[in-house]
Amino acid sequence: MRRRELLKWIGASPLVGHQVLAQSAVPVVGFLNPASPDTYNFNAVSFRDGLARAGFIEGQNIRIEYRWARGDYSLLPALAADLVANNVRAIAATGDVASARAAQAATRTIPIVFTIGADPVRHGLVASLSRP
């Protein structure tokens, strides 16, 4: 179905509520961190601020699904898989190498942005810096 046809159908259908339409139109991104929001909330705040500077405001035109391992690194694979199951458009794997690896193991199709304080090539997260 073409985009214009879909928009005409939605506009003509009295059964489509505004809430359903709004939920489907707002992209969802995942945020994965091995720590807890109590100790690492600054990371989530920085993430939201960066998105806002790019024009993405949480609750307005983007939704963020947060997953915190609360120090239990064994939970990271399941948390990453849960983000994938929730059809996020991208995953921000923050905190350290373990969260990036868990995200990479969960998907090969969803873009992953990660933050680590080490060399991503040396840790096997990317093949090279020129072609991450």
Short mmCIF file of N, CA and C in Angstrom, two decimals:
data_model
loop_
_atom_site.label_atom_id
_atom_site.label_comp_id
_atom_site.label_asym_id
_atom_site.label_seq_id
_atom_site.Cartn_x
_atom_site.Cartn_y
_atom_site.Cartn_z
N MET A 1 0.85 -1.17 0.00
CA MET A 1 0.00 0.00 0.00
C MET A 1 0.90 1.23 0.00
N ARG A 2 0.61 2.15 -0.83
CA ARG A 2 1.40 3.37 -0.91
C ARG A 2 1.07 4.29 0.26
N ARG A 3 1.99 5.16 0.56
CA ARG A 3 1.85 6.05 1.70
C ARG A 3 0.59 6.91 1.59
N ARG A 4 0.37 7.51 0.43
CA ARG A 4 -0.80 8.38 0.26
C ARG A 4 -2.10 7.60 0.41
N GLU A 5 -2.12 6.38 -0.12
CA GLU A 5 -3.31 5.55 0.01
C GLU A 5 -3.57 5.22 1.47
N LEU A 6 -2.50 4.92 2.20
CA LEU A 6 -2.62 4.62 3.62
C LEU A 6 -3.15 5.83 4.38
N LEU A 7 -2.61 7.01 4.08
CA LEU A 7 -3.07 8.22 4.76
C LEU A 7 -4.53 8.52 4.45
N LYS A 8 -4.97 8.30 3.21
CA LYS A 8 -6.37 8.50 2.86
C LYS A 8 -7.25 7.52 3.64
N TRP A 9 -6.81 6.27 3.73
CA TRP A 9 -7.58 5.26 4.45
C TRP A 9 -7.71 5.63 5.92
N ILE A 10 -6.60 6.05 6.51
CA ILE A 10 -6.63 6.43 7.93
C ILE A 10 -7.53 7.63 8.14
N GLY A 11 -7.43 8.62 7.27
CA GLY A 11 -8.26 9.81 7.40
C GLY A 11 -9.74 9.50 7.23
N ALA A 12 -10.06 8.52 6.41
CA ALA A 12 -11.45 8.18 6.15
C ALA A 12 -12.04 7.23 7.18
N SER A 13 -11.21 6.59 7.95
CA SER A 13 -11.70 5.57 8.87
C SER A 13 -12.05 6.17 10.23
N PRO A 14 -13.31 6.12 10.62
CA PRO A 14 -13.70 6.64 11.93
C PRO A 14 -13.29 5.71 13.07
N LEU A 15 -12.86 4.50 12.72
CA LEU A 15 -12.51 3.53 13.76
C LEU A 15 -11.09 3.69 14.28
N VAL A 16 -10.27 4.47 13.58
CA VAL A 16 -8.89 4.65 14.01
C VAL A 16 -8.84 5.81 14.99
N GLY A 17 -8.52 5.50 16.24
CA GLY A 17 -8.45 6.54 17.26
C GLY A 17 -7.15 7.31 17.18
N HIS A 18 -7.17 8.51 17.72
CA HIS A 18 -5.98 9.35 17.71
C HIS A 18 -4.83 8.71 18.48
N GLN A 19 -5.13 8.03 19.57
CA GLN A 19 -4.08 7.42 20.37
C GLN A 19 -3.38 6.30 19.60
N VAL A 20 -4.12 5.47 18.91
CA VAL A 20 -3.52 4.39 18.13
C VAL A 20 -2.64 4.96 17.03
N LEU A 21 -3.14 5.97 16.35
CA LEU A 21 -2.38 6.61 15.29
C LEU A 21 -1.10 7.23 15.84
N ALA A 22 -1.19 7.91 16.98
CA ALA A 22 -0.02 8.55 17.57
C ALA A 22 1.02 7.52 18.01
N GLN A 23 0.59 6.41 18.57
CA GLN A 23 1.52 5.40 19.02
C GLN A 23 2.29 4.78 17.86
N SER A 24 1.61 4.56 16.75
CA SER A 24 2.27 3.93 15.62
C SER A 24 3.20 4.90 14.89
N ALA A 25 2.96 6.19 15.01
CA ALA A 25 3.74 7.18 14.29
C ALA A 25 5.01 7.58 15.04
N VAL A 26 5.09 7.33 16.33
CA VAL A 26 6.23 7.76 17.12
C VAL A 26 7.29 6.65 17.12
N PRO A 27 8.49 6.97 16.63
CA PRO A 27 9.55 5.96 16.65
C PRO A 27 9.98 5.64 18.08
N VAL A 28 10.42 4.41 18.26
CA VAL A 28 10.87 3.94 19.58
C VAL A 28 12.34 3.58 19.48
N VAL A 29 13.13 4.09 20.41
CA VAL A 29 14.53 3.72 20.50
C VAL A 29 14.78 3.06 21.83
N GLY A 30 15.75 2.16 21.85
CA GLY A 30 16.08 1.45 23.07
C GLY A 30 17.31 2.04 23.74
N PHE A 31 17.33 1.98 25.05
CA PHE A 31 18.45 2.44 25.86
C PHE A 31 18.83 1.28 26.78
N LEU A 32 20.04 0.77 26.63
CA LEU A 32 20.50 -0.40 27.39
C LEU A 32 21.71 -0.01 28.22
N ASN A 33 21.65 -0.31 29.52
CA ASN A 33 22.75 0.04 30.40
C ASN A 33 22.91 -1.04 31.47
N PRO A 34 24.16 -1.41 31.80
CA PRO A 34 24.38 -2.46 32.79
C PRO A 34 24.20 -2.00 34.23
N ALA A 35 24.14 -0.72 34.47
CA ALA A 35 24.03 -0.19 35.83
C ALA A 35 22.56 0.02 36.20
N SER A 36 22.32 0.89 37.16
CA SER A 36 20.95 1.20 37.56
C SER A 36 20.71 2.68 37.34
N PRO A 37 19.43 3.09 37.22
CA PRO A 37 19.15 4.50 37.04
C PRO A 37 19.55 5.33 38.26
N ASP A 38 19.67 4.68 39.42
CA ASP A 38 20.08 5.40 40.63
C ASP A 38 21.51 5.91 40.51
N THR A 39 22.39 5.12 39.89
CA THR A 39 23.80 5.49 39.81
C THR A 39 24.22 6.00 38.44
N TYR A 40 23.44 5.71 37.41
CA TYR A 40 23.87 6.04 36.05
C TYR A 40 22.83 6.87 35.30
N ASN A 41 21.96 7.53 36.02
CA ASN A 41 20.93 8.34 35.37
C ASN A 41 21.53 9.46 34.52
N PHE A 42 22.71 9.96 34.90
CA PHE A 42 23.34 11.02 34.11
C PHE A 42 23.52 10.59 32.66
N ASN A 43 23.73 9.30 32.45
CA ASN A 43 23.90 8.78 31.10
C ASN A 43 22.59 8.88 30.31
N ALA A 44 21.49 8.53 30.95
CA ALA A 44 20.18 8.63 30.31
C ALA A 44 19.82 10.09 30.04
N VAL A 45 20.15 10.97 30.98
CA VAL A 45 19.87 12.39 30.81
C VAL A 45 20.66 12.94 29.61
N SER A 46 21.92 12.58 29.51
CA SER A 46 22.75 13.02 28.38
C SER A 46 22.19 12.49 27.07
N PHE A 47 21.72 11.25 27.08
CA PHE A 47 21.13 10.65 25.88
C PHE A 47 19.90 11.44 25.45
N ARG A 48 19.01 11.72 26.40
CA ARG A 48 17.80 12.49 26.09
C ARG A 48 18.15 13.90 25.60
N ASP A 49 19.14 14.52 26.24
CA ASP A 49 19.56 15.87 25.82
C ASP A 49 20.10 15.86 24.39
N GLY A 50 20.90 14.86 24.06
CA GLY A 50 21.42 14.76 22.70
C GLY A 50 20.32 14.56 21.68
N LEU A 51 19.36 13.72 22.02
CA LEU A 51 18.22 13.53 21.11
C LEU A 51 17.44 14.83 20.95
N ALA A 52 17.25 15.54 22.05
CA ALA A 52 16.50 16.80 22.00
C ALA A 52 17.22 17.82 21.11
N ARG A 53 18.54 17.89 21.21
CA ARG A 53 19.29 18.82 20.35
C ARG A 53 19.14 18.46 18.87
N ALA A 54 18.88 17.19 18.60
CA ALA A 54 18.66 16.75 17.22
C ALA A 54 17.19 16.86 16.81
N GLY A 55 16.34 17.35 17.73
CA GLY A 55 14.94 17.56 17.40
C GLY A 55 14.01 16.45 17.85
N PHE A 56 14.52 15.47 18.60
CA PHE A 56 13.70 14.36 19.09
C PHE A 56 13.42 14.55 20.57
N ILE A 57 12.18 14.83 20.91
CA ILE A 57 11.77 15.12 22.27
C ILE A 57 11.00 13.92 22.81
N GLU A 58 11.51 13.33 23.89
CA GLU A 58 10.84 12.17 24.49
C GLU A 58 9.42 12.55 24.89
N GLY A 59 8.48 11.70 24.51
CA GLY A 59 7.09 11.94 24.83
C GLY A 59 6.35 12.77 23.79
N GLN A 60 7.10 13.40 22.88
CA GLN A 60 6.46 14.19 21.83
C GLN A 60 6.60 13.51 20.47
N ASN A 61 7.84 13.32 20.03
CA ASN A 61 8.04 12.71 18.72
C ASN A 61 8.99 11.52 18.76
N ILE A 62 9.27 11.04 19.95
CA ILE A 62 10.07 9.82 20.12
C ILE A 62 9.74 9.19 21.47
N ARG A 63 9.82 7.88 21.52
CA ARG A 63 9.64 7.16 22.78
C ARG A 63 10.93 6.39 23.05
N ILE A 64 11.35 6.38 24.30
CA ILE A 64 12.56 5.66 24.68
C ILE A 64 12.17 4.52 25.62
N GLU A 65 12.61 3.32 25.26
CA GLU A 65 12.42 2.15 26.11
C GLU A 65 13.72 1.93 26.88
N TYR A 66 13.67 2.08 28.18
CA TYR A 66 14.86 1.94 29.02
C TYR A 66 14.96 0.52 29.55
N ARG A 67 16.17 -0.03 29.52
CA ARG A 67 16.45 -1.33 30.12
C ARG A 67 17.73 -1.19 30.94
N TRP A 68 17.60 -1.45 32.22
CA TRP A 68 18.71 -1.34 33.17
C TRP A 68 18.98 -2.71 33.78
N ALA A 69 20.22 -3.16 33.74
CA ALA A 69 20.58 -4.46 34.30
C ALA A 69 20.80 -4.38 35.82
N ARG A 70 20.89 -3.20 36.37
CA ARG A 70 21.07 -2.97 37.81
C ARG A 70 22.26 -3.75 38.37
N GLY A 71 23.33 -3.77 37.58
CA GLY A 71 24.57 -4.40 38.03
C GLY A 71 24.66 -5.90 37.75
N ASP A 72 23.59 -6.50 37.26
CA ASP A 72 23.58 -7.93 36.96
C ASP A 72 23.83 -8.11 35.47
N TYR A 73 25.09 -8.28 35.12
CA TYR A 73 25.48 -8.36 33.71
C TYR A 73 24.85 -9.56 32.99
N SER A 74 24.47 -10.57 33.73
CA SER A 74 23.85 -11.73 33.10
C SER A 74 22.47 -11.39 32.51
N LEU A 75 21.89 -10.27 32.92
CA LEU A 75 20.58 -9.85 32.41
C LEU A 75 20.68 -9.13 31.06
N LEU A 76 21.86 -8.65 30.70
CA LEU A 76 21.99 -7.85 29.48
C LEU A 76 21.49 -8.54 28.22
N PRO A 77 21.82 -9.82 27.97
CA PRO A 77 21.29 -10.45 26.75
C PRO A 77 19.75 -10.47 26.69
N ALA A 78 19.11 -10.77 27.79
CA ALA A 78 17.64 -10.79 27.80
C ALA A 78 17.06 -9.39 27.65
N LEU A 79 17.70 -8.41 28.25
CA LEU A 79 17.22 -7.03 28.11
C LEU A 79 17.37 -6.54 26.68
N ALA A 80 18.49 -6.88 26.05
CA ALA A 80 18.69 -6.51 24.64
C ALA A 80 17.68 -7.22 23.75
N ALA A 81 17.44 -8.49 24.01
CA ALA A 81 16.45 -9.24 23.23
C ALA A 81 15.05 -8.65 23.40
N ASP A 82 14.75 -8.16 24.60
CA ASP A 82 13.46 -7.54 24.84
C ASP A 82 13.31 -6.26 24.02
N LEU A 83 14.37 -5.48 23.92
CA LEU A 83 14.31 -4.28 23.09
C LEU A 83 14.05 -4.65 21.63
N VAL A 84 14.73 -5.67 21.16
CA VAL A 84 14.53 -6.13 19.78
C VAL A 84 13.08 -6.60 19.59
N ALA A 85 12.56 -7.33 20.55
CA ALA A 85 11.18 -7.82 20.47
C ALA A 85 10.17 -6.67 20.47
N ASN A 86 10.56 -5.54 21.04
CA ASN A 86 9.69 -4.37 21.07
C ASN A 86 9.86 -3.48 19.84
N ASN A 87 10.57 -4.00 18.83
CA ASN A 87 10.72 -3.33 17.54
C ASN A 87 11.29 -1.92 17.63
N VAL A 88 12.32 -1.75 18.45
CA VAL A 88 12.96 -0.44 18.51
C VAL A 88 13.65 -0.16 17.18
N ARG A 89 13.80 1.10 16.85
CA ARG A 89 14.45 1.47 15.58
C ARG A 89 15.96 1.54 15.72
N ALA A 90 16.45 1.73 16.93
CA ALA A 90 17.89 1.76 17.21
C ALA A 90 18.08 1.44 18.68
N ILE A 91 19.28 1.00 19.02
CA ILE A 91 19.62 0.71 20.42
C ILE A 91 20.84 1.53 20.80
N ALA A 92 20.72 2.25 21.90
CA ALA A 92 21.86 2.94 22.49
C ALA A 92 22.37 2.03 23.60
N ALA A 93 23.49 1.39 23.34
CA ALA A 93 24.09 0.48 24.33
C ALA A 93 25.15 1.28 25.07
N THR A 94 24.83 1.69 26.27
CA THR A 94 25.69 2.59 27.02
C THR A 94 26.33 1.88 28.20
N GLY A 95 27.30 2.51 28.75
CA GLY A 95 27.90 1.99 29.98
C GLY A 95 29.22 1.30 29.79
N ASP A 96 29.26 0.27 28.97
CA ASP A 96 30.52 -0.43 28.74
C ASP A 96 30.40 -1.44 27.59
N VAL A 97 31.46 -2.20 27.40
CA VAL A 97 31.54 -3.15 26.29
C VAL A 97 30.44 -4.22 26.40
N ALA A 98 30.10 -4.65 27.59
CA ALA A 98 29.13 -5.73 27.77
C ALA A 98 27.76 -5.38 27.19
N SER A 99 27.32 -4.16 27.37
CA SER A 99 26.01 -3.78 26.83
C SER A 99 26.05 -3.74 25.30
N ALA A 100 27.15 -3.28 24.73
CA ALA A 100 27.29 -3.26 23.27
C ALA A 100 27.30 -4.68 22.72
N ARG A 101 28.01 -5.58 23.37
CA ARG A 101 28.05 -6.98 22.92
C ARG A 101 26.67 -7.63 23.02
N ALA A 102 25.96 -7.35 24.09
CA ALA A 102 24.62 -7.93 24.25
C ALA A 102 23.69 -7.45 23.15
N ALA A 103 23.78 -6.16 22.80
CA ALA A 103 22.95 -5.62 21.72
C ALA A 103 23.32 -6.25 20.39
N GLN A 104 24.62 -6.39 20.13
CA GLN A 104 25.06 -7.00 18.88
C GLN A 104 24.62 -8.46 18.78
N ALA A 105 24.62 -9.16 19.89
CA ALA A 105 24.19 -10.56 19.86
C ALA A 105 22.68 -10.68 19.64
N ALA A 106 21.93 -9.66 20.02
CA ALA A 106 20.47 -9.71 19.92
C ALA A 106 19.96 -9.39 18.52
N THR A 107 20.75 -8.63 17.74
CA THR A 107 20.27 -8.23 16.41
C THR A 107 21.43 -7.94 15.46
N ARG A 108 21.17 -8.18 14.20
CA ARG A 108 22.11 -7.79 13.14
C ARG A 108 21.45 -6.79 12.19
N THR A 109 20.21 -6.42 12.48
CA THR A 109 19.48 -5.52 11.59
C THR A 109 19.18 -4.16 12.20
N ILE A 110 19.09 -4.07 13.50
CA ILE A 110 18.79 -2.80 14.16
C ILE A 110 20.10 -2.07 14.43
N PRO A 111 20.18 -0.79 14.05
CA PRO A 111 21.40 -0.03 14.32
C PRO A 111 21.70 0.07 15.81
N ILE A 112 22.96 -0.05 16.15
CA ILE A 112 23.41 0.03 17.54
C ILE A 112 24.42 1.16 17.66
N VAL A 113 24.17 2.04 18.59
CA VAL A 113 25.10 3.11 18.92
C VAL A 113 25.60 2.78 20.31
N PHE A 114 26.92 2.78 20.50
CA PHE A 114 27.43 2.42 21.82
C PHE A 114 28.43 3.44 22.31
N THR A 115 28.58 3.48 23.61
CA THR A 115 29.58 4.32 24.25
C THR A 115 30.45 3.43 25.12
N ILE A 116 31.73 3.49 24.86
CA ILE A 116 32.68 2.77 25.70
C ILE A 116 33.91 3.64 25.86
N GLY A 117 34.67 3.39 26.87
CA GLY A 117 35.89 4.15 27.11
C GLY A 117 37.13 3.42 26.63
N ALA A 118 36.97 2.56 25.65
CA ALA A 118 38.09 1.76 25.16
C ALA A 118 38.03 1.67 23.64
N ASP A 119 39.00 1.00 23.06
CA ASP A 119 39.10 0.84 21.62
C ASP A 119 38.08 -0.20 21.14
N PRO A 120 37.07 0.22 20.33
CA PRO A 120 36.05 -0.72 19.88
C PRO A 120 36.59 -1.79 18.93
N VAL A 121 37.67 -1.49 18.22
CA VAL A 121 38.28 -2.49 17.33
C VAL A 121 38.94 -3.57 18.17
N ARG A 122 39.68 -3.16 19.17
CA ARG A 122 40.38 -4.12 20.04
C ARG A 122 39.39 -5.03 20.77
N HIS A 123 38.24 -4.50 21.10
CA HIS A 123 37.23 -5.29 21.82
C HIS A 123 36.30 -6.06 20.88
N GLY A 124 36.55 -5.98 19.57
CA GLY A 124 35.77 -6.75 18.61
C GLY A 124 34.38 -6.23 18.34
N LEU A 125 34.11 -4.98 18.68
CA LEU A 125 32.78 -4.40 18.43
C LEU A 125 32.61 -3.93 16.99
N VAL A 126 33.70 -3.51 16.37
CA VAL A 126 33.68 -3.08 14.97
C VAL A 126 34.92 -3.64 14.29
N ALA A 127 34.82 -3.81 12.99
CA ALA A 127 35.97 -4.33 12.23
C ALA A 127 37.06 -3.28 12.10
N SER A 128 36.65 -2.03 11.90
CA SER A 128 37.63 -0.95 11.79
C SER A 128 36.92 0.37 12.11
N LEU A 129 37.70 1.39 12.39
CA LEU A 129 37.11 2.70 12.66
C LEU A 129 36.60 3.35 11.38
N SER A 130 37.18 3.02 10.26
CA SER A 130 36.74 3.61 9.00
C SER A 130 35.45 2.99 8.50
N ARG A 131 35.14 1.76 8.90
CA ARG A 131 33.91 1.08 8.50
C ARG A 131 33.29 0.37 9.71
N PRO A 132 32.75 1.18 10.62
CA PRO A 132 32.19 0.56 11.83
C PRO A 132 30.94 -0.23 11.54
#
